[in-house]
mmCIF file of C-alpha atoms in Angstrom:
data_model
loop_
_atom_site.group_PDB
_atom_site.id
_atom_site.type_symbol
_atom_site.label_atom_id
_atom_site.label_comp_id
_atom_site.label_asym_id
_atom_site.label_seq_id
_atom_site.Cartn_x
_atom_site.Cartn_y
_atom_site.Cartn_z
ATOM 1 C CA MET S 1 54.341 12.166 -2.755
ATOM 2 C CA LEU S 2 52.147 10.411 -5.306
ATOM 3 C CA ARG S 3 51.883 12.055 -8.723
ATOM 4 C CA LYS S 4 51.334 11.256 -12.379
ATOM 5 C CA ARG S 5 54.332 10.172 -14.388
ATOM 6 C CA VAL S 6 56.360 12.915 -16.060
ATOM 7 C CA PRO S 7 58.142 11.057 -18.888
ATOM 8 C CA LYS S 8 61.298 13.179 -19.068
ATOM 9 C CA ARG S 9 61.722 13.096 -15.309
ATOM 10 C CA ASP S 10 60.568 9.568 -14.498
ATOM 11 C CA ASP S 11 61.134 7.217 -17.417
ATOM 12 C CA GLY S 12 64.821 6.594 -16.723
ATOM 13 C CA VAL S 13 64.099 5.439 -13.175
ATOM 14 C CA ILE S 14 61.016 3.467 -14.243
ATOM 15 C CA CYS S 15 63.028 1.673 -16.937
ATOM 16 C CA GLU S 16 65.710 0.794 -14.370
ATOM 17 C CA LEU S 17 63.064 -0.629 -12.025
ATOM 18 C CA VAL S 18 61.497 -2.697 -14.821
ATOM 19 C CA GLU S 19 64.883 -4.008 -15.955
ATOM 20 C CA ARG S 20 66.024 -4.818 -12.423
ATOM 21 C CA LEU S 21 62.841 -6.052 -10.732
ATOM 22 C CA LEU S 22 60.330 -7.239 -13.348
ATOM 23 C CA LEU S 23 62.291 -8.442 -16.368
ATOM 24 C CA PRO S 24 64.208 -11.211 -14.520
ATOM 25 C CA PHE S 25 60.928 -12.958 -13.641
ATOM 26 C CA ALA S 26 59.642 -12.684 -17.210
ATOM 27 C CA GLN S 27 62.938 -14.086 -18.493
ATOM 28 C CA GLN S 28 62.471 -17.242 -16.426
ATOM 29 C CA THR S 29 59.574 -18.111 -18.723
ATOM 30 C CA LYS S 30 61.060 -16.582 -21.867
ATOM 31 C CA PRO S 31 64.852 -16.716 -21.467
ATOM 32 C CA GLY S 32 65.504 -14.798 -24.689
ATOM 33 C CA LEU S 33 63.199 -11.921 -23.759
ATOM 34 C CA ARG S 34 64.821 -8.518 -24.106
ATOM 35 C CA LEU S 35 63.213 -5.172 -23.426
ATOM 36 C CA ASN S 36 64.870 -1.977 -24.486
ATOM 37 C CA ARG S 37 63.952 1.364 -23.006
ATOM 38 C CA SER S 38 62.011 2.372 -26.093
ATOM 39 C CA THR S 39 59.772 -0.689 -25.700
ATOM 40 C CA ILE S 40 59.191 0.082 -22.020
ATOM 41 C CA ARG S 41 58.373 3.732 -22.800
ATOM 42 C CA ASN S 42 55.928 2.671 -25.517
ATOM 43 C CA ARG S 43 54.217 0.357 -23.046
ATOM 44 C CA LEU S 44 53.983 3.190 -20.512
ATOM 45 C CA GLN S 45 52.361 5.421 -23.148
ATOM 46 C CA LEU S 46 49.414 3.004 -23.205
ATOM 47 C CA CYS S 47 48.959 3.322 -19.447
ATOM 48 C CA ILE S 48 47.985 5.787 -16.769
ATOM 49 C CA THR S 49 51.144 5.758 -14.686
ATOM 50 C CA PHE S 50 51.661 7.108 -11.187
ATOM 51 C CA VAL S 51 54.943 7.430 -9.333
ATOM 52 C CA ASP S 52 55.664 7.766 -5.647
ATOM 53 C CA ALA S 53 58.428 10.311 -5.258
ATOM 54 C CA ALA S 54 59.310 9.362 -1.687
ATOM 55 C CA ALA S 55 62.943 9.847 -2.672
ATOM 56 C CA GLY S 56 62.606 13.625 -3.014
ATOM 57 C CA ASP S 57 61.697 14.279 -6.620
ATOM 58 C CA LYS S 58 62.946 10.913 -7.881
ATOM 59 C CA ALA S 59 60.498 8.045 -8.348
ATOM 60 C CA ALA S 60 60.897 5.397 -5.638
ATOM 61 C CA GLY S 61 58.145 3.275 -7.173
ATOM 62 C CA PHE S 62 55.507 3.303 -9.882
ATOM 63 C CA ILE S 63 52.260 1.697 -10.982
ATOM 64 C CA ALA S 64 51.094 1.512 -14.601
ATOM 65 C CA LEU S 65 47.344 1.049 -15.092
ATOM 66 C CA LYS S 66 45.178 0.282 -18.135
ATOM 67 C CA ARG S 67 41.446 0.225 -18.664
ATOM 68 C CA GLU S 68 40.796 -3.070 -20.370
ATOM 69 C CA ARG S 69 37.555 -4.959 -21.035
ATOM 70 C CA GLY S 70 35.570 -3.079 -18.417
ATOM 71 C CA ARG S 71 38.136 -3.516 -15.681
ATOM 72 C CA LEU S 72 41.380 -1.941 -14.530
ATOM 73 C CA LEU S 73 44.584 -3.837 -15.265
ATOM 74 C CA ILE S 74 47.678 -3.243 -13.165
ATOM 75 C CA ASP S 75 50.148 -3.632 -16.014
ATOM 76 C CA MET S 76 53.304 -3.050 -13.969
ATOM 77 C CA LEU S 77 54.183 -2.167 -10.396
ATOM 78 C CA ALA S 78 57.644 -1.897 -8.887
ATOM 79 C CA VAL S 79 59.211 -0.273 -5.844
ATOM 80 C CA ASN S 80 62.932 0.293 -5.448
ATOM 81 C CA PRO S 81 64.143 -2.272 -2.857
ATOM 82 C CA LYS S 82 65.770 0.582 -0.920
ATOM 83 C CA TYR S 83 62.260 1.954 -0.232
ATOM 84 C CA GLN S 84 60.301 -1.285 0.175
ATOM 85 C CA GLY S 85 58.512 -1.735 3.483
ATOM 86 C CA GLN S 86 57.730 1.990 3.769
ATOM 87 C CA GLY S 87 54.157 1.878 2.446
ATOM 88 C CA ILE S 88 54.943 2.965 -1.105
ATOM 89 C CA GLY S 89 53.498 -0.159 -2.713
ATOM 90 C CA SER S 90 50.372 0.160 -0.571
ATOM 91 C CA ARG S 91 49.932 3.804 -1.619
ATOM 92 C CA LEU S 92 50.285 2.802 -5.257
ATOM 93 C CA MET S 93 47.691 0.034 -4.819
ATOM 94 C CA LEU S 94 45.328 2.522 -3.202
ATOM 95 C CA GLN S 95 45.810 4.768 -6.233
ATOM 96 C CA ALA S 96 44.751 1.846 -8.441
ATOM 97 C CA GLN S 97 41.511 1.602 -6.447
ATOM 98 C CA ARG S 98 40.943 5.349 -6.767
ATOM 99 C CA THR S 99 41.534 5.147 -10.507
ATOM 100 C CA ALA S 100 39.082 2.255 -10.857
ATOM 101 C CA ASN S 101 36.485 4.271 -8.934
ATOM 102 C CA THR S 102 37.114 7.339 -11.106
ATOM 103 C CA TYR S 103 36.324 5.317 -14.234
ATOM 104 C CA GLY S 104 33.430 3.424 -12.642
ATOM 105 C CA LEU S 105 35.251 0.103 -12.903
ATOM 106 C CA ARG S 106 34.327 -2.589 -10.397
ATOM 107 C CA GLU S 107 37.269 -4.955 -10.799
ATOM 108 C CA ILE S 108 41.066 -4.702 -10.761
ATOM 109 C CA VAL S 109 43.198 -7.482 -12.224
ATOM 110 C CA LEU S 110 46.901 -8.171 -12.562
ATOM 111 C CA TRP S 111 49.290 -10.903 -13.622
ATOM 112 C CA VAL S 112 52.019 -12.077 -11.268
ATOM 113 C CA ASP S 113 54.838 -14.476 -12.056
ATOM 114 C CA GLU S 114 54.676 -17.904 -10.445
ATOM 115 C CA ASP S 115 58.140 -17.472 -8.923
ATOM 116 C CA ASN S 116 57.546 -13.953 -7.596
ATOM 117 C CA LEU S 117 56.425 -15.071 -4.151
ATOM 118 C CA GLN S 118 57.091 -11.692 -2.529
ATOM 119 C CA ALA S 119 54.722 -9.991 -4.981
ATOM 120 C CA GLN S 120 52.104 -12.712 -4.529
ATOM 121 C CA ARG S 121 52.135 -12.214 -0.750
ATOM 122 C CA PHE S 122 51.891 -8.440 -1.216
ATOM 123 C CA TYR S 123 48.861 -8.694 -3.511
ATOM 124 C CA ILE S 124 47.085 -11.242 -1.311
ATOM 125 C CA LYS S 125 47.658 -8.942 1.681
ATOM 126 C CA HIS S 126 45.863 -6.241 -0.332
ATOM 127 C CA GLY S 127 42.806 -8.413 -0.951
ATOM 128 C CA TYR S 128 43.613 -9.949 -4.342
ATOM 129 C CA GLU S 129 42.859 -13.581 -5.088
ATOM 130 C CA ALA S 130 44.142 -15.911 -7.785
ATOM 131 C CA VAL S 131 41.436 -16.751 -10.311
ATOM 132 C CA TYR S 132 43.431 -18.329 -13.147
ATOM 133 C CA TYR S 133 46.840 -19.810 -13.911
ATOM 134 C CA GLU S 134 48.390 -19.449 -17.380
ATOM 135 C CA HIS S 135 50.769 -22.396 -17.857
ATOM 136 C CA GLY S 136 52.457 -20.936 -20.935
ATOM 137 C CA LEU S 137 53.380 -17.748 -19.083
ATOM 138 C CA ARG S 138 53.795 -19.351 -15.653
ATOM 139 C CA CYS S 139 51.707 -16.492 -14.246
ATOM 140 C CA TYR S 140 48.658 -16.174 -12.043
ATOM 141 C CA LEU S 141 45.811 -13.813 -12.829
ATOM 142 C CA LEU S 142 44.713 -12.104 -9.623
ATOM 143 C CA ARG S 143 41.576 -10.041 -9.148
ATOM 144 C CA LYS S 144 39.927 -7.811 -6.615
ATOM 145 C CA ALA S 145 36.436 -6.376 -6.601
ATOM 146 C CA VAL S 146 36.339 -2.621 -6.048
ATOM 147 C CA ASP S 147 33.796 -1.126 -3.652
#
Protein backbone atom coordinates (compact mmCIF):
# COMPACT_ATOMS: atom_id res chain seq x y z
CA MET A 1 0.00 0.00 0.00
CA LEU A 2 1.44 3.34 -1.07
CA ARG A 3 0.73 6.30 1.21
CA LYS A 4 2.18 9.60 2.34
CA ARG A 5 4.74 9.53 5.11
CA VAL A 6 3.42 9.74 8.67
CA PRO A 7 6.44 11.03 10.62
CA LYS A 8 5.70 9.37 13.97
CA ARG A 9 4.98 6.05 12.31
CA ASP A 10 7.53 6.04 9.50
CA ASP A 11 10.59 8.10 10.39
CA GLY A 12 12.29 5.41 12.48
CA VAL A 13 12.17 2.91 9.62
CA ILE A 14 13.11 5.55 7.03
CA CYS A 15 16.13 6.60 9.12
CA GLU A 16 17.22 2.95 9.39
CA LEU A 17 16.96 2.55 5.61
CA VAL A 18 18.97 5.73 4.99
CA GLU A 19 21.65 4.71 7.49
CA ARG A 20 21.89 1.16 6.16
CA LEU A 21 21.43 1.60 2.40
CA LEU A 22 22.27 5.18 1.38
CA LEU A 23 24.82 6.52 3.86
CA PRO A 24 27.52 3.90 3.11
CA PHE A 25 27.70 5.05 -0.53
CA ALA A 26 27.90 8.72 0.48
CA GLN A 27 30.66 7.87 2.96
CA GLN A 28 32.81 6.44 0.17
CA THR A 29 33.14 9.98 -1.17
CA LYS A 30 33.09 11.70 2.22
CA PRO A 31 34.46 9.20 4.75
CA GLY A 32 33.78 11.47 7.73
CA LEU A 33 30.14 12.04 6.81
CA ARG A 34 27.75 11.41 9.67
CA LEU A 35 23.99 11.78 9.60
CA ASN A 36 21.98 11.71 12.76
CA ARG A 37 18.27 11.04 12.79
CA SER A 38 17.45 14.68 13.39
CA THR A 39 19.31 15.63 10.19
CA ILE A 40 17.48 12.96 8.21
CA ARG A 41 14.10 14.08 9.60
CA ASN A 42 14.87 17.70 8.73
CA ARG A 43 15.72 16.65 5.19
CA LEU A 44 12.44 14.72 4.95
CA GLN A 45 10.53 17.82 6.09
CA LEU A 46 11.66 19.55 2.89
CA CYS A 47 10.26 16.73 0.76
CA ILE A 48 7.02 15.10 -0.26
CA THR A 49 7.64 11.59 0.98
CA PHE A 50 5.73 8.43 0.15
CA VAL A 51 6.14 5.03 1.76
CA ASP A 52 5.16 1.60 0.54
CA ALA A 53 3.76 -0.30 3.49
CA ALA A 54 4.02 -3.73 1.89
CA ALA A 55 5.13 -5.01 5.29
CA GLY A 56 1.70 -4.53 6.87
CA ASP A 57 1.70 -1.05 8.34
CA LYS A 58 5.49 -0.74 8.44
CA ALA A 59 7.32 1.03 5.62
CA ALA A 60 9.15 -1.42 3.36
CA GLY A 61 10.47 1.41 1.19
CA PHE A 62 10.19 5.14 0.65
CA ILE A 63 10.76 7.90 -1.88
CA ALA A 64 11.42 11.53 -0.96
CA LEU A 65 10.63 14.08 -3.67
CA LYS A 66 11.32 17.82 -4.04
CA ARG A 67 10.17 20.39 -6.54
CA GLU A 68 13.33 22.15 -7.58
CA ARG A 69 14.05 24.55 -10.46
CA GLY A 70 10.98 23.55 -12.45
CA ARG A 71 11.60 19.83 -12.15
CA LEU A 72 11.05 17.03 -9.67
CA LEU A 73 14.08 15.79 -7.75
CA ILE A 74 14.12 12.30 -6.29
CA ASP A 75 16.07 13.21 -3.18
CA MET A 76 16.15 9.73 -1.65
CA LEU A 77 14.77 6.30 -2.45
CA ALA A 78 15.38 3.08 -0.56
CA VAL A 79 13.70 -0.31 -0.26
CA ASN A 80 14.42 -2.76 2.53
CA PRO A 81 16.50 -5.59 0.96
CA LYS A 82 14.03 -8.10 2.42
CA TYR A 83 11.37 -6.64 0.07
CA GLN A 84 13.48 -5.86 -3.00
CA GLY A 85 12.41 -7.55 -6.22
CA GLN A 86 8.71 -7.32 -5.31
CA GLY A 87 7.87 -4.19 -7.31
CA ILE A 88 8.07 -1.73 -4.43
CA GLY A 89 10.77 0.41 -6.03
CA SER A 90 8.83 0.45 -9.30
CA ARG A 91 5.66 1.57 -7.49
CA LEU A 92 7.61 4.35 -5.80
CA MET A 93 9.06 5.47 -9.15
CA LEU A 94 5.57 5.51 -10.63
CA GLN A 95 4.49 7.72 -7.74
CA ALA A 96 7.30 10.13 -8.66
CA GLN A 97 5.86 10.35 -12.18
CA ARG A 98 2.37 10.95 -10.80
CA THR A 99 3.71 13.67 -8.52
CA ALA A 100 5.52 15.36 -11.42
CA ASN A 101 2.30 15.28 -13.44
CA THR A 102 0.31 16.71 -10.51
CA TYR A 103 2.64 19.72 -10.37
CA GLY A 104 2.91 20.07 -14.15
CA LEU A 105 6.61 19.22 -14.13
CA ARG A 106 8.07 17.69 -17.28
CA GLU A 107 11.35 16.33 -15.94
CA ILE A 108 12.46 14.12 -13.05
CA VAL A 109 16.09 14.08 -11.94
CA LEU A 110 18.12 12.23 -9.33
CA TRP A 111 21.70 11.72 -8.22
CA VAL A 112 23.13 8.23 -7.93
CA ASP A 113 26.49 7.25 -6.50
CA GLU A 114 29.11 6.01 -8.95
CA ASP A 115 29.57 2.78 -6.99
CA ASN A 116 25.86 2.04 -6.57
CA LEU A 117 25.59 -0.14 -9.66
CA GLN A 118 22.38 -1.84 -8.52
CA ALA A 119 20.62 1.53 -8.26
CA GLN A 120 22.02 2.66 -11.62
CA ARG A 121 20.63 -0.46 -13.32
CA PHE A 122 17.27 0.08 -11.61
CA TYR A 123 17.00 3.69 -12.78
CA ILE A 124 18.10 2.90 -16.33
CA LYS A 125 15.47 0.13 -16.44
CA HIS A 126 12.92 2.82 -15.55
CA GLY A 127 13.94 5.07 -18.44
CA TYR A 128 16.46 7.38 -16.77
CA GLU A 129 19.65 8.41 -18.53
CA ALA A 130 22.89 9.88 -17.21
CA VAL A 131 23.32 13.50 -18.27
CA TYR A 132 26.17 14.67 -16.03
CA TYR A 133 28.91 13.34 -13.77
CA GLU A 134 30.01 15.29 -10.69
CA HIS A 135 33.63 14.31 -9.98
CA GLY A 136 33.70 15.86 -6.51
CA LEU A 137 30.69 13.83 -5.39
CA ARG A 138 31.41 10.77 -7.55
CA CYS A 139 27.74 10.83 -8.56
CA TYR A 140 25.81 10.77 -11.80
CA LEU A 141 22.87 13.06 -12.47
CA LEU A 142 20.13 11.07 -14.18
CA ARG A 143 17.04 12.49 -15.83
CA LYS A 144 13.80 11.37 -17.38
CA ALA A 145 11.26 13.36 -19.33
CA VAL A 146 7.71 12.98 -18.05
CA ASP A 147 4.85 12.48 -20.50
